[in-house]
PDB file of C-alpha atoms in Angstrom:
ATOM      1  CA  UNK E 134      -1.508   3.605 -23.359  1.00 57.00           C
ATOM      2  CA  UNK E 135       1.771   2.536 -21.726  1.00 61.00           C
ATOM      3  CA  UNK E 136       2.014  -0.666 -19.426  1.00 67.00           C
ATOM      4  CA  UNK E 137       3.557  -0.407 -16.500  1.00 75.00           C
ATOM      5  CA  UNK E 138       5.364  -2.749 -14.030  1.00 78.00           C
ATOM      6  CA  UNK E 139       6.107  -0.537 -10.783  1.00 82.00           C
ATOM      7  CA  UNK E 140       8.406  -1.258  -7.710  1.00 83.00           C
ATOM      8  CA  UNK E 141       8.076   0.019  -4.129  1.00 79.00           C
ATOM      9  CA  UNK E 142      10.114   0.665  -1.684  1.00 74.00           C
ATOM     10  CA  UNK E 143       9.425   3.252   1.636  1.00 74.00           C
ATOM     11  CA  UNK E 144      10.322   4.337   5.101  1.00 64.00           C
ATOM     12  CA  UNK E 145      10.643   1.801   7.787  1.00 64.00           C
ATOM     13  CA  UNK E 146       8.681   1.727  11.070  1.00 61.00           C
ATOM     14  CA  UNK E 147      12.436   2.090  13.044  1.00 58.00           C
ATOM     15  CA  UNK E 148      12.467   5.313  10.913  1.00 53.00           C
ATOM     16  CA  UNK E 149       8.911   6.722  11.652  1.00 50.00           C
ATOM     17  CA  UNK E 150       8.818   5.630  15.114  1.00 50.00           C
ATOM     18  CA  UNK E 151      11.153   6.079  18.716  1.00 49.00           C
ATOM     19  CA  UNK E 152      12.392   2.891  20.781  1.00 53.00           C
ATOM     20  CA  UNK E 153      13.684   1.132  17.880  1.00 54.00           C
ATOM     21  CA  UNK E 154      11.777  -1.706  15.314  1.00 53.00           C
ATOM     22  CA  UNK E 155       8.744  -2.252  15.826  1.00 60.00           C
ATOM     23  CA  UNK E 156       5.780  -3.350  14.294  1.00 61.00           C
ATOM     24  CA  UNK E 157       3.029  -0.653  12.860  1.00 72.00           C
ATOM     25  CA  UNK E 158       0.181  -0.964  14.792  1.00 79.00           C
ATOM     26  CA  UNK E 159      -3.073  -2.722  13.108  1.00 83.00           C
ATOM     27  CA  UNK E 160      -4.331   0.764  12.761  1.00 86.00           C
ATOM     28  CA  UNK E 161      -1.317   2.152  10.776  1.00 84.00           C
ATOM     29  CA  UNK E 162      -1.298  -1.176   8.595  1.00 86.00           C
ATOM     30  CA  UNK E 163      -4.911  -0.876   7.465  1.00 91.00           C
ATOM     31  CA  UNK E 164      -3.949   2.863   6.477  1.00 91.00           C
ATOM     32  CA  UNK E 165      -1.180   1.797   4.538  1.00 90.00           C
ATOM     33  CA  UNK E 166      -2.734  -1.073   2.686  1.00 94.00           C
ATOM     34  CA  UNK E 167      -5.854   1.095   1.890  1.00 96.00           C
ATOM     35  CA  UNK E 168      -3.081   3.932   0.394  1.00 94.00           C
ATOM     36  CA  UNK E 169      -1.094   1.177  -1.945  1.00 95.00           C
ATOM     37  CA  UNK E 170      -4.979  -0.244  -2.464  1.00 97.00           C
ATOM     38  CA  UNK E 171      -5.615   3.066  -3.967  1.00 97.00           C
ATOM     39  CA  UNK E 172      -2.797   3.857  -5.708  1.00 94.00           C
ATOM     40  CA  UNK E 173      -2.728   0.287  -7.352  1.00 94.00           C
ATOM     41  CA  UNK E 174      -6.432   1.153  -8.079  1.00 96.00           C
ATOM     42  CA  UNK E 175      -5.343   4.478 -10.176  1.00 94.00           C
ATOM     43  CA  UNK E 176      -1.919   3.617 -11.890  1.00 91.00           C
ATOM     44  CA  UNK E 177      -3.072  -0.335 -12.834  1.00 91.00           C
ATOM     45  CA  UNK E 178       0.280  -1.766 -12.897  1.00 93.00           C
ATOM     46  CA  UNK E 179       0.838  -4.721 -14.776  1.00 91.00           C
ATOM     47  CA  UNK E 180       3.474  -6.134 -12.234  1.00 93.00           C
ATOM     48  CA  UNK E 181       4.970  -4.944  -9.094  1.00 94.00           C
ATOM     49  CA  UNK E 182       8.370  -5.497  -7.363  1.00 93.00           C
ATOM     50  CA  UNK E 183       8.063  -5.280  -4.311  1.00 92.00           C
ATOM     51  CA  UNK E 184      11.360  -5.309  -1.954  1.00 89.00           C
ATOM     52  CA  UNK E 185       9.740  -6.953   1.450  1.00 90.00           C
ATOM     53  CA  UNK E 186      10.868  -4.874   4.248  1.00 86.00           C
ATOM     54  CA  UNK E 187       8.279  -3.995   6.969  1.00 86.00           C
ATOM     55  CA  UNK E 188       5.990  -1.054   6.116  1.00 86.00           C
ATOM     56  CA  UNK E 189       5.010   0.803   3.361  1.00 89.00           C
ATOM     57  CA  UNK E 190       6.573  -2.861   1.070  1.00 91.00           C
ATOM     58  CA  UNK E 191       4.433  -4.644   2.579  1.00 91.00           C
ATOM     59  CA  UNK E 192       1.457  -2.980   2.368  1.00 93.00           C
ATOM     60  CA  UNK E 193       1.798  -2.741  -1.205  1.00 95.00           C
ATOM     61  CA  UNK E 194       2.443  -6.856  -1.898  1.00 94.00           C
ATOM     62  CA  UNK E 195      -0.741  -7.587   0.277  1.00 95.00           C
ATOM     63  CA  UNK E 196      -2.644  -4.738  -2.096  1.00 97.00           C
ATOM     64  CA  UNK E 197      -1.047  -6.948  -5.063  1.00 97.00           C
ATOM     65  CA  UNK E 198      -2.720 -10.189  -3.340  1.00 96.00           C
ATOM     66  CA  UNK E 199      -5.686  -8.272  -2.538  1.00 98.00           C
ATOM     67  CA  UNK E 200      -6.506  -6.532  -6.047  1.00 98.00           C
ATOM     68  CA  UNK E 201      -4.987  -9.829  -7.897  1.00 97.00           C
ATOM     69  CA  UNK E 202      -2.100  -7.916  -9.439  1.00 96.00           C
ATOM     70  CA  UNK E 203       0.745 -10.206 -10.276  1.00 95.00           C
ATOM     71  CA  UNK E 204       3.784  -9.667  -8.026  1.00 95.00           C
ATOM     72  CA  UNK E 205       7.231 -10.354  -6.995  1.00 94.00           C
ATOM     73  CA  UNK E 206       9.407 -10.431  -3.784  1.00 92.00           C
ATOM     74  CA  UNK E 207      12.796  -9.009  -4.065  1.00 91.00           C
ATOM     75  CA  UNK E 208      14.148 -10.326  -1.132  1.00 89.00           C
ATOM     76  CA  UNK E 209      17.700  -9.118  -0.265  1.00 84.00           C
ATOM     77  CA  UNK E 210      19.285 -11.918   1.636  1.00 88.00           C
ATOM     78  CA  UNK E 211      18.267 -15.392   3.241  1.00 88.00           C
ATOM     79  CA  UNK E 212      17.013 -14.649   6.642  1.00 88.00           C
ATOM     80  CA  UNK E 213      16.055 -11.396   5.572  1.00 86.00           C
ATOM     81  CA  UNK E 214      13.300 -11.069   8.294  1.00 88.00           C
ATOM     82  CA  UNK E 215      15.542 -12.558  11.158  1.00 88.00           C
ATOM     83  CA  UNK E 216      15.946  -9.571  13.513  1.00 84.00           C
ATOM     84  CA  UNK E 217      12.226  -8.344  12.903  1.00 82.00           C
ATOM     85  CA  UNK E 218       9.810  -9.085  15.854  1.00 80.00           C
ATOM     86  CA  UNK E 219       8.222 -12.087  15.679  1.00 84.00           C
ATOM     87  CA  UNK E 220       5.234 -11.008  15.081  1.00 82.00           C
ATOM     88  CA  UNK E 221       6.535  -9.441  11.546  1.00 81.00           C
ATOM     89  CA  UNK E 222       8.237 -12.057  11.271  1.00 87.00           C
ATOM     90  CA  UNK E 223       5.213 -14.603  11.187  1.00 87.00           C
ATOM     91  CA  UNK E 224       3.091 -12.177   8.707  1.00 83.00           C
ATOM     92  CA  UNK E 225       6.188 -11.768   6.524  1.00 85.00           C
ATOM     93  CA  UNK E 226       6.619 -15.811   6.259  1.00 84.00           C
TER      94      UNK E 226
END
């Protein structure tokens, strides 16, 4: 059986929704948790990579913390989170 270290990497809210960055709603965040919760669940990754930005990245580093999977942040630039709403800016910190 192969081991696998995975990274992930998806659409952004300013890409799925109109009026620019926003947030996903609490709604749309427990959805996308519960996905990478699942998928985690099925492919067992050793490690992840996970890039950071708001969404579907996310999601998938708090299903790392959740399921206890080791993890790291690839995190393009200082201040990487600085034109994010506060609010994702709080949860990303």
């Amino acid at each position: 059986r192969l081991t696998m270290i995975y990274g992930c990497t998806g659409h952004r809210p300013k890409r799925l929704t109109t009026g620019g960055m926003k947030p996903y709603s609490l709604e749309q965040k427990k959805f996308l948790r519960q996905l990478a919760v699942v998928a985690f669940k099925r492919l067992k990754p050793k490690s992840v990579y996970v890039r950071m930005a708001l969404g579907w990245d996310q999601a998938c580093a708090w299903a790392c913390v959740y399921l206890n999977i080791p993890w790291v942040a690839v995190i393009p630039c200082g201040n990487y989170e600085a034109t994010w709403p506060e609010e994702a800016q709080r949860e990303y910190r």
